[in-house]
Coordinates of C-alpha atoms and ligand atoms in Angstrom, one line a residue:
M167 CA 4.1 13.1 20.8
V168 CA 2.5 9.8 21.8
Y169 CA 0.4 7.3 19.8
I170 CA -2.9 6.0 21.1
S171 CA -5.2 3.2 20.1
T172 CA -8.5 3.8 18.1
R173 CA -10.3 1.7 20.6
G174 CA -9.3 3.6 23.7
G175 CA -7.5 0.8 25.6
G176 CA -4.3 1.4 27.5
Q177 CA -1.9 4.4 27.7
G178 CA -0.2 6.3 25.1
V179 CA 3.0 4.7 23.7
T180 CA 6.1 6.1 21.8
S181 CA 6.3 5.9 18.0
A182 CA 8.9 3.2 18.5
A183 CA 6.5 1.1 20.6
A184 CA 3.7 1.6 18.2
I185 CA 6.0 0.5 15.1
K186 CA 7.4 -2.4 17.0
T187 CA 4.0 -3.9 18.2
G188 CA 2.0 -3.1 15.0
I189 CA -1.5 -3.5 16.4
A190 CA -2.6 -2.1 19.8
P191 CA -3.3 -4.7 22.6
D192 CA -7.1 -3.8 22.6
G193 CA -7.2 -4.7 18.9
G194 CA -7.3 -1.0 17.8
L195 CA -4.8 0.8 15.5
Y196 CA -2.3 3.3 16.7
V197 CA -2.6 7.0 15.6
P198 CA -0.7 10.1 16.7
A199 CA -2.6 11.6 19.7
E200 CA -1.9 15.2 18.4
Q201 CA -2.3 16.8 15.0
V202 CA 0.9 17.6 13.2
T203 CA 0.6 20.8 11.0
F204 CA 3.1 22.4 8.7
A205 CA 3.1 26.1 8.0
E206 CA 2.4 27.0 4.3
E207 CA 6.0 28.3 3.7
K208 CA 7.4 25.1 4.9
I209 CA 5.2 23.2 2.4
F210 CA 6.0 25.3 -0.4
S211 CA 9.7 25.3 0.2
L212 CA 9.6 21.4 -0.4
A213 CA 9.8 22.3 -4.1
G214 CA 13.5 23.0 -3.9
L215 CA 14.3 19.7 -2.1
T216 CA 15.0 16.1 -3.3
Y217 CA 12.5 13.3 -2.5
Q218 CA 14.8 12.1 0.4
E219 CA 15.0 15.5 1.9
R220 CA 11.3 15.9 1.5
A221 CA 10.8 12.6 3.3
V222 CA 13.1 13.6 6.2
T223 CA 11.0 16.8 6.6
I224 CA 7.7 15.1 6.7
L225 CA 8.7 12.1 8.8
R226 CA 10.7 14.1 11.4
P227 CA 7.7 15.2 13.7
F228 CA 6.1 11.7 13.7
L229 CA 9.2 10.0 15.1
P230 CA 10.1 12.2 18.1
E231 CA 12.5 9.5 19.7
F232 CA 14.5 9.2 16.7
T233 CA 17.5 11.5 16.2
D234 CA 17.8 13.5 13.0
E235 CA 20.6 11.2 11.8
E236 CA 18.4 8.2 12.5
V237 CA 15.5 9.6 10.4
A238 CA 17.9 10.5 7.7
G239 CA 19.5 7.0 7.8
C240 CA 16.1 5.2 7.5
V241 CA 15.2 7.4 4.6
H242 CA 18.5 6.8 2.7
N243 CA 18.5 3.0 3.4
A244 CA 15.0 3.0 1.9
Y245 CA 15.3 5.3 -1.0
N246 CA 18.5 5.0 -3.0
E247 CA 19.8 4.1 -6.5
S248 CA 19.8 0.5 -5.8
S249 CA 16.2 0.2 -4.5
F250 CA 14.4 2.8 -6.8
H251 CA 15.1 3.0 -10.5
H252 CA 14.2 6.6 -10.9
P253 CA 16.1 9.6 -9.6
S254 CA 12.9 11.3 -8.4
V255 CA 11.7 8.1 -6.6
T256 CA 8.1 9.0 -7.3
P257 CA 8.1 10.9 -10.6
L258 CA 5.2 13.0 -11.6
V259 CA 4.1 12.8 -15.3
H260 CA 1.9 15.5 -16.6
L261 CA -0.7 14.2 -19.2
D262 CA -2.5 17.5 -19.8
E263 CA -3.0 20.9 -18.2
K264 CA -5.4 19.5 -15.6
L265 CA -4.2 16.0 -15.1
S266 CA -0.9 14.5 -13.8
V267 CA 0.0 10.9 -12.8
L268 CA 2.3 10.1 -9.9
E269 CA 4.2 6.9 -10.5
L270 CA 4.7 5.1 -7.3
W271 CA 6.1 1.9 -8.8
H272 CA 9.8 2.5 -9.5
G273 CA 10.8 0.3 -6.5
P274 CA 12.2 -3.3 -6.6
T275 CA 8.8 -5.1 -7.1
C276 CA 7.0 -2.5 -9.4
A277 CA 4.1 -1.7 -7.1
F278 CA 3.5 1.2 -4.6
K279 CA 3.9 -1.1 -1.7
D280 CA 7.6 -0.7 -2.1
I281 CA 7.5 2.8 -0.8
A282 CA 6.3 1.7 2.6
L283 CA 8.0 -1.8 2.7
Q284 CA 11.4 -0.4 1.8
M285 CA 11.1 1.8 4.8
L286 CA 9.4 -0.3 7.4
P287 CA 12.3 -2.7 8.1
H288 CA 14.6 0.2 9.0
L289 CA 12.0 1.9 11.2
L290 CA 11.3 -1.5 12.8
V291 CA 15.0 -2.2 13.7
K292 CA 15.5 1.4 15.1
S293 CA 12.2 0.9 17.1
M294 CA 13.6 -2.4 18.5
E295 CA 16.8 -0.7 19.7
K296 CA 14.9 2.2 21.3
T297 CA 12.5 0.0 23.1
G298 CA 15.4 -2.1 24.5
E299 CA 14.3 -5.2 22.6
S300 CA 17.0 -7.9 22.7
A301 CA 15.3 -10.4 20.5
R302 CA 15.5 -10.6 16.7
I303 CA 12.3 -10.2 14.7
L304 CA 10.7 -12.8 12.6
I305 CA 8.2 -11.5 10.2
L306 CA 5.5 -13.9 8.8
V307 CA 3.4 -13.0 5.8
A308 CA 0.6 -14.5 4.0
T309 CA 0.3 -13.2 0.5
S310 CA -2.0 -13.3 -2.5
G311 CA 0.8 -11.8 -4.6
D312 CA 2.1 -8.2 -4.2
T313 CA 2.7 -7.9 -0.5
G314 CA 4.8 -10.9 -0.1
K315 CA 7.4 -9.9 -2.7
A316 CA 7.6 -6.3 -1.5
A317 CA 8.1 -7.5 2.1
L318 CA 10.8 -10.0 1.0
E319 CA 12.7 -7.3 -0.8
G320 CA 12.2 -4.8 2.1
F321 CA 13.5 -7.2 4.8
R322 CA 16.2 -9.1 2.8
D323 CA 19.6 -9.0 4.7
V324 CA 18.3 -6.4 7.2
D325 CA 20.1 -7.0 10.4
R326 CA 18.3 -8.6 13.3
T327 CA 15.4 -9.6 11.2
A328 CA 14.2 -12.6 9.3
I329 CA 11.2 -13.1 7.0
M330 CA 9.0 -16.0 5.9
V331 CA 6.4 -15.8 3.3
F332 CA 3.6 -18.2 2.5
Y333 CA 1.6 -18.1 -0.7
P334 CA -1.3 -20.2 -2.0
D335 CA 0.1 -22.9 -4.4
E336 CA -2.7 -22.1 -6.9
G337 CA -3.6 -18.5 -6.6
V338 CA -0.7 -16.3 -7.7
S339 CA 0.3 -15.4 -11.3
Q340 CA 3.3 -17.0 -13.0
V341 CA 5.3 -13.7 -12.6
Q342 CA 4.4 -13.3 -8.9
K343 CA 5.3 -16.9 -8.1
L344 CA 8.8 -16.6 -9.9
Q345 CA 9.4 -13.3 -8.2
M346 CA 9.1 -15.1 -4.8
V347 CA 10.8 -18.4 -5.4
T348 CA 13.8 -16.7 -6.8
Q349 CA 14.2 -14.4 -3.9
E350 CA 17.8 -14.0 -2.7
G351 CA 18.9 -13.1 0.9
N352 CA 20.4 -14.8 3.9
N353 CA 17.3 -14.2 6.1
V354 CA 14.4 -15.1 3.8
G355 CA 12.2 -18.2 3.6
V356 CA 9.4 -18.8 1.1
A357 CA 6.9 -21.8 0.9
A358 CA 3.9 -22.6 -1.2
V359 CA 0.9 -23.9 0.8
K360 CA -1.6 -26.5 -0.8
G361 CA -4.8 -24.4 -0.5
N362 CA -6.1 -21.0 -1.3
F363 CA -5.3 -17.6 0.2
D364 CA -7.7 -17.9 3.1
D365 CA -6.2 -21.2 4.2
T366 CA -2.7 -19.6 4.1
Q367 CA -3.9 -16.5 6.1
S368 CA -5.7 -18.5 8.7
G369 CA -2.6 -20.8 9.1
I370 CA -0.6 -17.7 10.0
K371 CA -3.1 -16.4 12.4
K372 CA -3.0 -19.7 14.2
I373 CA 0.7 -19.6 14.5
F374 CA 0.7 -16.0 15.8
S375 CA -1.8 -17.0 18.5
N376 CA 0.0 -20.2 19.6
N377 CA 2.3 -19.5 22.6
A378 CA 4.0 -22.8 22.1
V379 CA 5.4 -21.6 18.7
S380 CA 6.5 -18.3 20.1
D381 CA 8.3 -20.1 22.9
E382 CA 10.0 -22.3 20.4
I383 CA 11.2 -19.6 18.2
A384 CA 12.3 -17.7 21.4
Q385 CA 14.9 -20.4 21.9
Y386 CA 16.6 -19.3 18.8
G387 CA 16.4 -15.6 19.9
Y388 CA 13.3 -14.6 17.7
K389 CA 10.0 -12.9 18.4
F390 CA 7.2 -12.6 15.9
S391 CA 6.1 -9.3 14.2
S392 CA 4.0 -8.4 11.3
A393 CA 4.6 -6.2 8.2
N394 CA 0.8 -5.8 7.8
S395 CA -0.7 -2.6 6.4
I396 CA -2.2 -1.6 9.7
N397 CA 1.4 -1.0 11.2
W398 CA 1.9 2.9 11.5
G399 CA 5.4 2.3 10.1
R400 CA 3.8 1.4 6.8
L401 CA 1.4 4.2 6.8
V402 CA 3.6 7.2 7.6
P403 CA 6.1 6.8 4.6
Q404 CA 3.0 7.2 2.4
I405 CA 2.3 10.7 3.6
V406 CA 5.6 11.9 2.0
Y407 CA 4.5 11.4 -1.7
Y408 CA 1.4 13.6 -1.5
F409 CA 3.6 16.5 -0.4
S410 CA 6.2 15.5 -3.0
A411 CA 3.7 15.5 -5.8
Y412 CA 2.4 19.1 -4.7
A413 CA 6.0 20.3 -4.6
D414 CA 6.6 18.9 -8.1
L415 CA 3.6 20.7 -9.4
L416 CA 4.9 24.0 -8.0
R417 CA 8.4 23.3 -9.2
D418 CA 7.1 22.7 -12.7
G419 CA 4.9 25.7 -12.7
V420 CA 1.8 23.7 -13.2
I421 CA 0.1 25.3 -10.1
K422 CA 0.8 28.4 -8.0
A423 CA 1.6 28.2 -4.3
G424 CA -1.7 27.7 -2.3
D425 CA -3.7 26.3 -5.3
M426 CA -6.0 23.5 -4.3
V427 CA -5.4 20.1 -6.0
N428 CA -7.3 16.7 -6.0
F429 CA -5.8 13.3 -5.6
V430 CA -7.4 10.1 -7.1
V431 CA -6.4 6.9 -5.2
P432 CA -7.0 3.4 -6.5
T433 CA -8.2 2.0 -3.2
G434 CA -8.4 -1.5 -1.4
N435 CA -7.4 -1.4 2.3
F436 CA -7.8 2.4 2.5
G437 CA -4.0 2.8 3.5
N438 CA -2.9 4.8 0.6
I439 CA -5.7 7.2 0.6
L440 CA -5.7 7.6 4.3
A441 CA -2.2 8.8 4.1
G442 CA -3.6 11.6 1.7
Y443 CA -6.1 12.5 4.3
Y444 CA -3.4 13.0 6.9
A445 CA -1.4 15.1 4.4
K446 CA -4.6 17.3 4.0
M447 CA -5.0 17.7 7.8
M448 CA -1.3 18.6 8.0
G449 CA -2.0 21.6 5.8
L450 CA -1.5 20.5 2.2
P451 CA -3.9 22.3 0.0
V452 CA -6.0 19.4 -1.1
N453 CA -9.6 19.8 -2.2
K454 CA -11.0 16.3 -2.8
L455 CA -9.5 12.9 -2.1
I456 CA -11.1 10.7 -4.8
C457 CA -11.5 7.0 -3.8
A458 CA -11.5 4.8 -6.9
A459 CA -12.9 1.3 -6.3
N460 CA -13.3 -1.6 -8.7
A461 CA -16.5 -3.9 -8.6
N462 CA -15.9 -4.5 -5.0
N463 CA -17.3 -1.2 -4.4
V464 CA -18.0 -1.3 -0.6
L465 CA -16.1 1.9 0.0
S466 CA -17.9 3.9 -2.8
D467 CA -21.2 3.0 -1.2
F468 CA -20.0 3.9 2.2
I469 CA -18.7 7.3 1.1
R470 CA -22.0 8.0 -0.7
T471 CA -24.4 6.7 2.0
G472 CA -22.7 6.3 5.3
I473 CA -23.6 2.6 5.3
Y474 CA -20.7 0.1 5.3
D475 CA -21.9 -3.3 4.3
R476 CA -19.6 -6.1 3.5
N477 CA -22.5 -8.7 2.9
R478 CA -22.0 -8.9 -0.7
R479 CA -20.5 -11.1 -3.4
F480 CA -16.7 -11.0 -3.6
V481 CA -15.8 -10.4 -7.3
R482 CA -12.5 -11.3 -8.8
T483 CA -11.4 -8.5 -11.0
I484 CA -8.5 -7.5 -13.3
S485 CA -7.4 -5.2 -10.5
P486 CA -6.8 -7.9 -7.9
S487 CA -4.9 -5.8 -5.4
M488 CA -8.2 -3.9 -4.8
D489 CA -10.3 -7.0 -4.4
I490 CA -11.1 -6.3 -0.7
L491 CA -14.2 -6.1 1.3
I492 CA -12.9 -5.1 4.7
S493 CA -10.8 -2.0 4.5
S494 CA -9.0 -2.1 7.9
N495 CA -7.5 1.5 7.8
L496 CA -11.0 3.0 7.6
E497 CA -11.0 2.6 11.4
R498 CA -8.4 5.4 11.6
L499 CA -10.4 7.8 9.5
L500 CA -13.5 7.2 11.7
F501 CA -11.4 7.9 14.8
A502 CA -10.3 11.2 13.4
L503 CA -13.8 12.3 12.1
T504 CA -15.4 11.6 15.5
E505 CA -12.8 13.6 17.2
H506 CA -11.2 10.5 18.8
N507 CA -14.5 9.0 20.1
H508 CA -13.3 5.5 20.7
A509 CA -16.6 4.3 22.2
R510 CA -18.3 4.9 18.9
V511 CA -15.4 3.5 16.8
R512 CA -15.4 0.4 18.9
A513 CA -19.2 0.0 18.6
W514 CA -19.0 0.2 14.6
M515 CA -16.1 -2.2 14.6
N516 CA -18.0 -4.7 16.8
Q517 CA -21.0 -4.5 14.4
L518 CA -18.7 -5.0 11.4
Q519 CA -17.4 -8.1 13.1
D520 CA -20.8 -9.4 14.2
K521 CA -23.1 -8.5 11.4
G522 CA -20.7 -7.4 8.6
R523 CA -22.3 -4.0 8.6
Y524 CA -22.5 -0.6 10.3
T525 CA -24.1 2.8 9.7
V526 CA -22.6 6.2 10.7
D527 CA -24.9 9.2 11.3
E528 CA -25.6 12.1 8.9
Q529 CA -23.0 14.4 10.6
I530 CA -20.2 11.9 10.1
T531 CA -21.4 11.1 6.6
A532 CA -21.3 14.9 5.8
R533 CA -17.7 15.2 7.2
I534 CA -16.6 12.2 5.0
Q535 CA -18.1 13.9 1.9
K536 CA -16.5 17.1 2.7
H537 CA -13.1 15.5 2.1
F538 CA -13.8 12.4 -0.1
W539 CA -15.7 11.6 -3.3
S540 CA -16.0 8.1 -4.7
D541 CA -17.2 5.9 -7.5
Y542 CA -16.1 2.6 -9.2
A543 CA -15.1 1.2 -12.5
S544 CA -16.0 -2.1 -13.9
D545 CA -13.5 -4.4 -15.7
R546 CA -14.9 -3.4 -19.1
E547 CA -14.5 0.3 -18.3
T548 CA -10.9 -0.4 -16.9
I549 CA -9.9 -2.0 -20.3
D550 CA -11.5 0.8 -22.3
T551 CA -9.6 3.3 -20.2
I552 CA -6.2 1.6 -20.8
K553 CA -7.0 1.8 -24.6
N554 CA -8.2 5.4 -24.5
T555 CA -5.3 6.5 -22.4
Y556 CA -2.8 5.1 -24.8
R557 CA -4.6 6.5 -27.8
R558 CA -4.9 10.0 -26.3
Y559 CA -1.6 10.4 -24.5
R560 CA 0.5 7.4 -25.8
Y561 CA 0.8 6.5 -22.0
V562 CA 0.4 3.0 -20.8
V563 CA -1.2 2.4 -17.4
D564 CA -1.8 -0.8 -15.4
T565 CA -5.3 -1.9 -14.5
H566 CA -5.4 -0.3 -11.0
T567 CA -4.2 3.1 -12.3
A568 CA -6.9 2.7 -15.1
V569 CA -9.5 2.3 -12.5
G570 CA -8.4 5.7 -11.0
L571 CA -8.4 7.5 -14.4
R572 CA -11.9 6.2 -15.0
V573 CA -13.2 7.3 -11.8
Y574 CA -11.6 10.8 -12.4
E575 CA -13.6 11.0 -15.6
K576 CA -16.7 10.2 -13.6
F577 CA -15.9 12.9 -11.1
R578 CA -15.5 15.6 -13.9
L579 CA -18.8 14.4 -15.7
S580 CA -20.7 14.6 -12.5
G581 CA -19.8 18.2 -12.1
G582 CA -16.7 17.9 -9.9
D583 CA -14.5 21.0 -9.5
S584 CA -11.8 21.9 -11.9
C585 CA -8.8 21.8 -9.6
H586 CA -5.6 20.2 -11.1
T587 CA -5.8 16.5 -10.2
V588 CA -3.1 13.9 -9.5
V589 CA -4.0 10.3 -10.2
L590 CA -1.8 7.9 -8.2
S591 CA -0.3 5.2 -10.3
T592 CA 0.0 2.1 -7.9
A593 CA 1.6 -0.5 -10.3
S594 CA 3.8 -0.7 -13.4
P595 CA 1.8 -1.8 -16.5
F596 CA 4.4 -4.6 -16.7
K597 CA 3.3 -6.1 -13.4
F598 CA -0.2 -6.8 -14.7
N599 CA 1.0 -7.5 -18.2
A600 CA -1.6 -10.0 -19.3
S601 CA -4.6 -7.6 -18.8
V602 CA -2.7 -4.6 -20.1
A603 CA -1.4 -6.3 -23.2
A604 CA -4.8 -7.8 -24.0
A605 CA -6.5 -4.3 -23.6
L606 CA -3.9 -2.8 -26.1
L607 CA -3.5 -5.6 -28.5
G608 CA -6.7 -7.6 -28.3
E609 CA -7.3 -11.0 -26.7
E610 CA -6.7 -12.8 -30.0
Q611 CA -3.1 -11.6 -30.1
T612 CA -2.3 -12.4 -26.5
S613 CA -4.4 -15.2 -25.1
S614 CA -2.0 -18.0 -26.1
R615 CA 1.2 -16.2 -25.1
S616 CA 3.2 -16.8 -21.8
E617 CA 3.4 -14.0 -19.4
F618 CA 7.1 -13.6 -20.5
D619 CA 6.3 -13.1 -24.1
L620 CA 3.7 -10.5 -23.1
L621 CA 6.4 -8.5 -21.2
H622 CA 8.3 -8.2 -24.5
M623 CA 5.2 -7.3 -26.5
L624 CA 4.3 -4.6 -23.9
A625 CA 7.9 -3.2 -24.1
D626 CA 7.5 -2.9 -27.8
I627 CA 4.2 -1.0 -27.8
S628 CA 5.0 1.2 -24.8
G629 CA 8.5 2.0 -25.7
L630 CA 9.4 1.4 -22.1
P631 CA 12.2 -1.0 -20.8
I632 CA 11.0 -4.1 -19.0
P633 CA 11.6 -3.1 -15.3
H634 CA 14.6 -4.5 -13.6
G635 CA 12.8 -6.6 -11.2
L636 CA 10.9 -8.4 -13.9
R637 CA 13.7 -8.8 -16.6
D638 CA 15.2 -12.2 -16.9
L639 CA 12.9 -13.6 -14.3
A640 CA 12.5 -16.8 -16.2
K641 CA 16.2 -17.3 -16.3
R642 CA 16.9 -16.8 -12.5
K643 CA 17.6 -19.7 -10.2
V644 CA 14.7 -21.1 -8.3
I645 CA 15.9 -21.0 -4.6
H646 CA 12.7 -21.9 -2.6
K647 CA 11.1 -25.1 -3.7
S648 CA 9.1 -26.3 -0.9
V649 CA 5.4 -26.9 -1.2
I650 CA 3.7 -27.8 2.0
E651 CA 0.4 -29.2 3.3
R652 CA -1.8 -26.7 5.1
D653 CA -1.2 -28.2 8.5
K654 CA 2.6 -28.2 8.2
M655 CA 3.1 -24.3 8.2
R656 CA 4.1 -24.4 11.9
Q657 CA 6.8 -27.0 11.2
A658 CA 8.0 -25.1 8.2
V659 CA 8.5 -22.0 10.5
I660 CA 10.4 -23.8 13.1
S661 CA 12.6 -25.5 10.6
F662 CA 13.3 -22.1 8.9
V663 CA 14.3 -20.4 12.1
S664 CA 16.5 -23.2 13.3
G665 CA 18.5 -23.0 10.0
L666 CA 19.1 -19.2 10.4
K667 CA 22.6 -18.1 11.2
Ligands
PLP749 C1 -2.2 -2.7 -2.4 C2 -2.6 -2.0 -3.6 C3 -3.6 -1.1 -3.8 C4 -4.5 -0.8 -2.7 O1 -3.9 0.1 -1.7 P1 -4.6 0.3 -0.3 O2 -3.6 1.1 0.5 O3 -4.8 -1.1 0.3 O4 -5.9 1.0 -0.5 C5 -3.9 -0.5 -5.1 N1 -3.2 -0.9 -6.2 C6 -2.1 -1.7 -6.1 C7 -1.3 -2.1 -7.3 C8 -1.8 -2.4 -4.8 O5 -0.8 -3.2 -4.8

């Protein structure tokens, strides 16, 4: 099995090379050249396995150069008692006969990105060995909040790697900032940049494209890489939990073997839901993949009309991890739906780059609608859904999950099918505590409280413990204090690398 670029350039590469390089040299994304499929019996037999065993089974065919022991090693390094605070890793909670919630946030940073970012460093280190890479890897991340902390936790103290995260000085929440500046580990660096997220992001792009910087870090034995969500090594671990949810539904007797289910996915960059599409193509009995968006509803419009148009106002919402207008992983779906027609994919991506817009024809739109359904929820609807879900089920959800639940309601109201449906819960309610507490207790009660008071208030009403990663955050030692000018990021990287052991 080889991996090829969605833009058609170059030869096929091994899974190890695809993971090591992240993005293809022609600017495309790597995808498996052949379809992996699982027989029904194999899918149904997952019900008797643990999450880790399920993960080994699903990942195995995608990593042909890895030995069985290496695949198992990566899985156990990623998903164990010290990284995931739940024995099932991604537990499934049944709200009623037709609706379950898949909790993807029991990892160290309380959001679903942990599932991929706990695994990626191990896949990356093995991939370096396999490709004969002698350098160490330096990961640079620009973050608006969630990804930075998840990447720090994933790479901390992983051999032969180092990670430096930049965040905008004004533009992350109090909790997010403290999560990063208190980060422990011998190979981690964190700095605040005076500016906004775009300044930070473009600063990193400049460093990546500057050969002089690469030469300088090479003197210390390092080479740049990225933990970005377009890396295949971040996508593939996400396929596992779709199979795992189905296996749990079987195990719990909620469905019978072969019954179709729907998945609702709160979507931003289209990485999570794309993993669901791959699961469906592999043979998992999925009817609809329901793409839930917030007010930045570029994907809902696309799925409904075939027109992708990012020329619209960017809206700041209370589900900020979905505030995205360019969903990079959509390119992989288009490549699959055109039966690997890279010329068409390239043309659309060029139009997106030049005009911010492209239109796919009726045939492709029909193919999209065969698998996907989409709608969006406003902030008002999101708040109402947090309240109603608590009233109805005594179950507390975060804002992103609430978007998913609201869009599921819209699906049912619009005459959608009656298959059992799983809503993917992408963050712990504690992670977005200000919005969740305000929805449940009212603004009057919460507006003057610190985020730390709110954690305790939320623990009281939900009856849940404050998650490990957020507990005692205010008391932890601040380790990373530097705040730098925008044009000093390069120097910060060099001085970080020179100080590594
Ligand atoms: C990143 C993120 C999303 C969006 O996932 P994509 O794979 O980018 O579509 C949704 N919810 C939360 C909490 C996230 O952190």
